Short mmCIF file of C-alpha atoms in Angstrom, two decimals:
data_model
loop_
_atom_site.label_atom_id
_atom_site.label_comp_id
_atom_site.label_asym_id
_atom_site.label_seq_id
_atom_site.Cartn_x
_atom_site.Cartn_y
_atom_site.Cartn_z
CA UNK A 12 23.29 -2.08 -7.52
CA UNK A 13 24.40 -2.05 -3.89
CA UNK A 14 23.71 -4.82 -1.37
CA UNK A 15 21.99 -4.11 1.94
CA UNK A 16 22.36 -7.12 4.27
CA UNK A 17 19.31 -8.62 5.94
CA UNK A 18 19.13 -11.42 8.47
CA UNK A 19 17.35 -14.72 7.92
CA UNK A 20 14.09 -14.82 9.84
CA UNK A 21 11.97 -17.72 8.56
CA UNK A 22 12.68 -21.28 7.54
CA UNK A 23 9.37 -22.11 5.85
CA UNK A 24 10.15 -23.83 2.56
CA UNK A 25 7.97 -22.78 -0.33
CA UNK A 26 8.44 -23.95 -3.90
CA UNK A 27 10.45 -21.83 -6.29
CA UNK A 28 8.19 -22.68 -9.25
CA UNK A 29 7.00 -19.35 -10.61
CA UNK A 30 5.55 -20.56 -13.91
CA UNK A 31 1.84 -21.22 -14.46
CA UNK A 32 1.68 -24.89 -13.39
CA UNK A 33 -1.09 -26.82 -11.65
CA UNK A 34 -1.95 -25.16 -8.35
CA UNK A 35 -1.45 -28.43 -6.46
CA UNK A 36 2.13 -28.71 -7.79
CA UNK A 37 3.39 -25.39 -6.45
CA UNK A 38 3.14 -23.08 -3.49
CA UNK A 39 0.27 -20.61 -3.54
CA UNK A 40 1.46 -17.00 -3.70
CA UNK A 41 0.60 -14.12 -1.40
CA UNK A 42 1.63 -10.86 -3.04
CA UNK A 43 1.65 -7.70 -0.94
CA UNK A 44 1.36 -4.47 -2.94
CA UNK A 45 2.46 -1.73 -0.56
CA UNK A 46 3.08 2.00 -0.58
CA UNK A 47 1.59 5.24 0.63
CA UNK A 48 -1.70 6.60 -0.70
CA UNK A 49 -1.15 7.90 -4.22
CA UNK A 50 2.26 6.25 -4.59
CA UNK A 51 1.26 4.60 -7.88
CA UNK A 52 0.53 1.03 -6.76
CA UNK A 53 -2.22 0.53 -9.34
CA UNK A 54 0.15 1.46 -12.17
CA UNK A 55 2.80 -0.98 -10.95
CA UNK A 56 0.22 -3.74 -10.40
CA UNK A 57 -0.91 -3.48 -14.03
CA UNK A 58 2.67 -4.30 -15.07
CA UNK A 59 2.95 -7.12 -12.50
CA UNK A 60 -0.17 -8.79 -13.88
CA UNK A 61 1.48 -8.93 -17.32
CA UNK A 62 4.32 -11.12 -16.01
CA UNK A 63 4.22 -14.80 -17.13
CA UNK A 64 3.23 -16.22 -13.74
CA UNK A 65 0.41 -13.79 -13.07
CA UNK A 66 -0.87 -13.96 -16.64
CA UNK A 67 -1.63 -17.60 -15.92
CA UNK A 68 -2.64 -17.28 -12.28
CA UNK A 69 -4.48 -13.96 -12.03
CA UNK A 70 -7.75 -15.36 -13.34
CA UNK A 71 -8.17 -17.51 -10.22
CA UNK A 72 -6.42 -15.18 -7.79
CA UNK A 73 -8.19 -13.18 -5.09
CA UNK A 74 -7.39 -9.46 -5.32
CA UNK A 75 -8.06 -7.62 -2.08
CA UNK A 76 -8.30 -3.84 -1.95
CA UNK A 77 -10.12 -2.02 0.85
CA UNK A 78 -11.02 0.88 -1.46
CA UNK A 79 -12.99 -1.50 -3.68
CA UNK A 80 -15.11 -2.55 -0.70
CA UNK A 81 -15.52 1.10 0.26
CA UNK A 82 -16.86 2.06 -3.16
CA UNK A 83 -19.35 -0.83 -3.15
CA UNK A 84 -20.67 0.01 0.33
CA UNK A 85 -24.36 0.97 0.17
CA UNK A 86 -23.89 3.92 2.56
CA UNK A 87 -20.92 5.23 0.58
CA UNK A 88 -22.79 4.86 -2.72
CA UNK A 89 -25.90 6.55 -1.35
CA UNK A 90 -24.02 9.55 0.01
CA UNK A 91 -21.95 9.88 -3.16
CA UNK A 92 -25.05 9.66 -5.36
CA UNK A 93 -26.62 12.53 -3.42
CA UNK A 94 -23.60 14.69 -4.13
CA UNK A 95 -22.36 14.66 -0.53
CA UNK A 96 -19.91 17.54 -0.40
CA UNK A 97 -17.47 16.18 2.17
CA UNK A 98 -15.79 13.36 0.22
CA UNK A 99 -13.30 12.74 3.02
CA UNK A 100 -15.98 12.36 5.68
CA UNK A 101 -17.98 10.07 3.39
CA UNK A 102 -14.98 7.77 2.97
CA UNK A 103 -14.20 7.82 6.69
CA UNK A 104 -17.75 6.76 7.55
CA UNK A 105 -17.22 3.39 5.86
CA UNK A 106 -13.48 2.99 6.49
CA UNK A 107 -13.77 0.44 9.30
CA UNK A 108 -16.46 -1.65 7.60
CA UNK A 109 -14.49 -1.79 4.34
CA UNK A 110 -11.31 -2.71 6.22
CA UNK A 111 -13.13 -5.51 8.06
CA UNK A 112 -14.57 -6.81 4.78
CA UNK A 113 -11.10 -6.88 3.22
CA UNK A 114 -9.66 -8.71 6.24
CA UNK A 115 -12.48 -11.26 6.17
CA UNK A 116 -11.86 -12.00 2.49
CA UNK A 117 -8.11 -12.22 3.10
CA UNK A 118 -8.31 -14.84 5.85
CA UNK A 119 -10.90 -16.84 3.89
CA UNK A 120 -8.71 -16.88 0.78
CA UNK A 121 -5.62 -17.91 2.75
CA UNK A 122 -7.53 -20.69 4.51
CA UNK A 123 -8.49 -22.00 1.07
CA UNK A 124 -4.91 -21.81 -0.23
CA UNK A 125 -5.78 -19.36 -3.02
CA UNK A 126 -3.30 -17.09 -4.77
CA UNK A 127 -3.84 -13.67 -3.18
CA UNK A 128 -2.90 -10.11 -4.10
CA UNK A 129 -3.31 -7.75 -1.17
CA UNK A 130 -3.23 -4.11 -2.27
CA UNK A 131 -2.85 -1.60 0.56
CA UNK A 132 -0.58 0.96 2.17
CA UNK A 133 1.06 -1.61 4.49
CA UNK A 134 1.66 1.32 6.78
CA UNK A 135 0.75 -0.45 10.05
CA UNK A 136 3.69 -2.68 10.92
CA UNK A 137 2.01 -4.92 13.57
CA UNK A 138 -0.84 -5.83 11.21
CA UNK A 139 1.49 -6.72 8.34
CA UNK A 140 3.85 -8.76 10.55
CA UNK A 141 0.95 -10.72 12.07
CA UNK A 142 -0.51 -11.30 8.60
CA UNK A 143 2.80 -12.68 7.31
CA UNK A 144 3.05 -14.93 10.39
CA UNK A 145 -0.44 -16.26 9.71
CA UNK A 146 0.39 -16.88 6.03
CA UNK A 147 3.51 -18.83 7.05
CA UNK A 148 1.39 -21.22 9.10
CA UNK A 149 -1.95 -21.36 7.29
CA UNK A 150 -1.00 -24.53 5.39
CA UNK A 151 -0.92 -26.32 8.78
CA UNK A 152 -3.85 -24.69 10.60
CA UNK A 153 -6.87 -22.51 9.95
CA UNK A 154 -7.43 -18.92 11.08
CA UNK A 155 -10.18 -16.37 11.60
CA UNK A 156 -10.25 -12.63 12.27
CA UNK A 157 -9.19 -11.57 15.75
CA UNK A 158 -10.46 -8.63 17.82
CA UNK A 159 -7.89 -6.33 16.20
CA UNK A 160 -6.65 -3.12 17.80
CA UNK A 161 -8.05 -2.67 21.30
CA UNK A 162 -7.40 -0.06 23.99
CA UNK A 163 -7.85 -1.67 27.39
CA UNK A 164 -8.71 -0.12 30.73
CA UNK A 165 -5.70 1.79 31.92
CA UNK A 166 -4.74 2.76 28.39
CA UNK A 167 -2.75 -0.33 27.40
CA UNK A 168 -3.10 -1.48 23.80
CA UNK A 169 -3.41 -5.05 22.51
CA UNK A 170 -3.27 -5.97 18.84
CA UNK A 171 -4.48 -9.41 17.80
CA UNK A 172 -5.57 -9.40 14.18
CA UNK A 173 -5.77 -13.17 13.56
CA UNK A 174 -6.71 -16.14 15.74
CA UNK A 175 -6.09 -19.83 15.18
CA UNK A 176 -9.23 -21.97 14.91
CA UNK A 177 -8.68 -24.84 17.31
CA UNK A 178 -9.53 -28.34 16.10
CA UNK A 179 -9.73 -27.47 12.40
CA UNK A 180 -7.08 -28.49 9.90
CA UNK A 181 -6.61 -27.14 6.36
CA UNK A 182 -8.23 -29.02 3.51
CA UNK A 183 -5.95 -30.88 1.12
CA UNK A 184 -5.48 -29.59 -2.42
CA UNK A 185 -5.96 -32.23 -5.10
CA UNK A 186 -5.55 -34.94 -2.48
CA UNK A 187 -2.13 -33.59 -1.48
CA UNK A 188 -0.91 -31.85 1.63
CA UNK A 189 -0.89 -28.11 1.15
CA UNK A 190 2.39 -26.37 0.44
CA UNK A 191 3.41 -23.26 2.39
CA UNK A 192 2.77 -19.88 0.86
CA UNK A 193 5.40 -18.09 -1.16
CA UNK A 194 5.20 -14.52 0.12
CA UNK A 195 6.23 -11.64 -2.12
CA UNK A 196 6.33 -7.90 -1.60
CA UNK A 197 6.16 -5.18 -4.22
CA UNK A 198 6.77 -1.78 -2.66
CA UNK A 199 6.09 1.53 -4.39
CA UNK A 200 7.67 4.77 -3.28
CA UNK A 201 7.67 8.34 -4.57
CA UNK A 202 8.28 11.82 -3.23
CA UNK A 203 5.30 12.51 -1.00
CA UNK A 204 4.38 15.84 -2.56
CA UNK A 205 3.82 14.06 -5.88
CA UNK A 206 1.43 11.69 -4.13
CA UNK A 207 -0.46 14.66 -2.68
CA UNK A 208 -0.77 16.15 -6.18
CA UNK A 209 -2.07 12.81 -7.48
CA UNK A 210 -4.51 12.65 -4.59
CA UNK A 211 -5.91 16.09 -5.40
CA UNK A 212 -6.27 15.12 -9.06
CA UNK A 213 -8.05 11.90 -8.09
CA UNK A 214 -10.41 13.78 -5.78
CA UNK A 215 -11.39 16.11 -8.63
CA UNK A 216 -11.77 13.38 -11.24
CA UNK A 217 -13.09 10.43 -9.21
CA UNK A 218 -14.45 12.06 -6.03
CA UNK A 219 -12.15 9.88 -3.91
CA UNK A 220 -10.27 11.91 -1.33
CA UNK A 221 -8.11 11.43 1.76
CA UNK A 222 -6.73 13.82 4.33
CA UNK A 223 -3.24 15.05 3.44
CA UNK A 224 -1.93 14.22 6.92
CA UNK A 225 -3.20 10.63 6.61
CA UNK A 226 -1.62 10.42 3.18
CA UNK A 227 1.77 11.67 4.39
CA UNK A 228 1.65 9.36 7.41
CA UNK A 229 1.01 6.34 5.19
CA UNK A 230 4.08 7.16 3.08
CA UNK A 231 6.32 7.70 6.10
CA UNK A 232 5.26 4.53 7.91
CA UNK A 233 5.63 2.33 4.83
CA UNK A 234 9.10 3.72 4.13
CA UNK A 235 10.12 3.15 7.76
CA UNK A 236 8.84 -0.44 7.70
CA UNK A 237 10.00 -1.56 4.24
CA UNK A 238 13.34 -3.07 5.29
CA UNK A 239 11.61 -4.95 8.11
CA UNK A 240 9.12 -6.39 5.65
CA UNK A 241 12.00 -7.46 3.39
CA UNK A 242 13.34 -9.68 6.16
CA UNK A 243 10.02 -11.53 6.40
CA UNK A 244 9.17 -12.26 2.76
CA UNK A 245 10.61 -14.60 0.12
CA UNK A 246 10.95 -11.99 -2.59
CA UNK A 247 10.77 -8.21 -2.53
CA UNK A 248 10.87 -5.48 -5.13
CA UNK A 249 10.83 -1.72 -4.74
CA UNK A 250 9.70 0.67 -7.46
CA UNK A 251 10.08 4.44 -7.74
CA UNK A 252 7.26 6.31 -9.48
CA UNK A 253 8.71 9.82 -9.44
CA UNK A 254 8.84 10.00 -13.24
CA UNK A 255 5.94 11.96 -14.72
CA UNK A 256 6.11 10.27 -18.11
CA UNK A 257 8.29 7.16 -17.91
CA UNK A 258 7.37 3.77 -16.41
CA UNK A 259 7.97 2.91 -12.72
CA UNK A 260 11.65 2.28 -12.06
CA UNK A 261 12.88 -0.82 -10.22
CA UNK A 262 15.27 0.44 -7.53
CA UNK A 263 15.45 -2.53 -5.14
CA UNK A 264 15.33 -6.34 -5.34
CA UNK A 265 15.60 -9.14 -2.79
CA UNK A 266 15.29 -12.88 -3.36
CA UNK A 267 15.62 -15.78 -0.92
CA UNK A 268 19.29 -15.03 -0.21
CA UNK A 269 17.98 -12.34 2.15
CA UNK A 270 20.12 -9.62 0.59
CA UNK A 271 18.42 -6.48 -0.69
CA UNK A 272 20.08 -5.05 -3.78
CA UNK A 273 19.38 -1.37 -4.30
CA UNK A 274 20.17 1.37 -6.77
CA UNK A 275 22.39 3.64 -4.65
CA UNK A 276 21.33 6.72 -6.62
CA UNK A 277 17.61 6.08 -6.17
CA UNK A 278 17.25 4.50 -2.72
CA UNK A 279 17.59 7.95 -1.12
CA UNK A 280 13.94 8.48 -2.03
CA UNK A 281 12.93 5.75 0.44
CA UNK A 282 15.19 7.18 3.13
CA UNK A 283 13.89 10.70 2.50
CA UNK A 284 10.24 9.68 2.73
CA UNK A 285 10.90 7.80 5.98
CA UNK A 286 11.94 11.09 7.62
CA UNK A 287 9.26 13.42 6.22
CA UNK A 288 7.19 15.69 8.45
CA UNK A 289 3.67 14.24 8.34
CA UNK A 290 2.32 17.41 9.99
CA UNK A 291 3.56 19.65 7.17
CA UNK A 292 1.10 22.30 6.00
CA UNK A 293 2.96 22.96 2.75
CA UNK A 294 5.76 21.54 0.66
CA UNK A 295 8.39 23.73 2.29
CA UNK A 296 7.71 22.08 5.67
CA UNK A 297 7.80 18.54 4.25
CA UNK A 298 11.51 17.83 4.75
CA UNK A 299 14.26 19.17 6.94
CA UNK A 300 16.66 21.71 5.49
CA UNK A 301 18.09 21.53 2.95
CA UNK A 302 14.73 20.66 1.41
CA UNK A 303 15.43 18.42 -1.63
CA UNK A 304 12.19 19.46 -3.33
CA UNK A 305 13.53 22.99 -3.71
CA UNK A 306 16.81 21.98 -5.32
CA UNK A 307 17.53 22.19 -9.04
CA UNK A 308 16.58 18.97 -10.79
CA UNK A 309 13.52 18.26 -8.65
CA UNK A 310 10.13 17.98 -10.33
CA UNK A 311 8.77 20.72 -8.08
CA UNK A 312 11.54 23.15 -8.96
CA UNK A 313 11.95 22.40 -12.66
CA UNK A 314 8.42 21.53 -13.75
CA UNK A 315 5.73 22.61 -11.28
CA UNK A 316 7.29 26.04 -10.72
CA UNK A 317 8.51 26.45 -14.30
CA UNK A 318 8.03 30.03 -15.63
CA UNK A 319 6.26 28.50 -18.63
CA UNK A 320 3.43 27.48 -16.27
CA UNK A 321 2.87 30.97 -14.85
CA UNK A 322 -0.65 31.38 -16.26
CA UNK A 323 -1.68 27.95 -14.98
CA UNK A 324 -0.25 28.74 -11.54
CA UNK A 325 -2.15 32.03 -11.35
CA UNK A 326 -5.40 30.36 -12.45
CA UNK A 327 -4.94 27.65 -9.82
CA UNK A 328 -4.19 30.22 -7.13
CA UNK A 329 -7.35 32.17 -8.04
CA UNK A 330 -9.48 29.01 -7.91
CA UNK A 331 -8.11 28.04 -4.48
CA UNK A 332 -8.73 31.52 -3.07
CA UNK A 333 -12.28 31.46 -4.48
CA UNK A 334 -13.01 28.11 -2.80
CA UNK A 335 -11.58 29.35 0.51
CA UNK A 336 -13.75 32.50 0.37
CA UNK A 337 -16.87 30.43 -0.33
CA UNK A 338 -16.01 28.13 2.57
CA UNK A 339 -15.60 31.08 4.96
CA UNK A 340 -18.88 32.58 3.75
CA UNK A 341 -20.85 29.35 4.19
CA UNK A 342 -19.40 28.74 7.67
CA UNK A 343 -20.48 32.20 8.83
CA UNK A 344 -24.12 31.67 7.77
#
């Protein structure tokens, strides 16, 4: 492992107790699960929940995922039940309402001092930084949702996601003063083309789809912001999910000493994703030359394009062409 130095940024003192003890005797935990769409966060989270601390704490923890709110939205459910053809448009119709619902639950849970798992892309740096700042102070004061992202007259932008509630103090826990949150980050990274493949598979199987450009942008922004997030949290881990069969691989770790230890052979994936072309129309436009996805040893080169898969490739190509012809025909009617 190789050390990547990070500067100290926060002096909030949370407890180091990470065993299942009485909630009033330890700091509550805010766990950020971050990574681009289709990175494999759900797979990693399943393993996290099997760890000793979360086995004892997960039952009373609040798990926040915007997609869960989206799928329970009455408009989303109604359109999906009617077989609405444009899955992407259906999801976009309820995106803001599901995001607001997730934010409302988050600030409520933090005000109550609950253990919280926030599962999202963490691709918007200002929102994440402001959320961490709120969590650092919520044991001393209460918060509510702010106006969010606003474009003012003249084109200037203000971002205020959380506001302090004046005159209200946090409730005590078990008759004791609340302890500050312990903030942890679990990041998940993979080569973006694998995430796109997973996204297509999920759209076919679950009818949950996102635009490829939005997906690529989420991967790039998270990769760009990961080291910044590491400076702000108490503990950080980074997993690589490039393996098609094996478990997620831990490639980075940071504890309170503010030093990120990384696997020098694997951390290039994070660096590579941070420089991808989010406007790419195909895999060959995804990275600058030389394109690592086309090199020997890559999953794309050795598995996806394997000669043994020729019949599958031809069948897939035929299906795509058929769909495109049907789309052109319907648009001309």
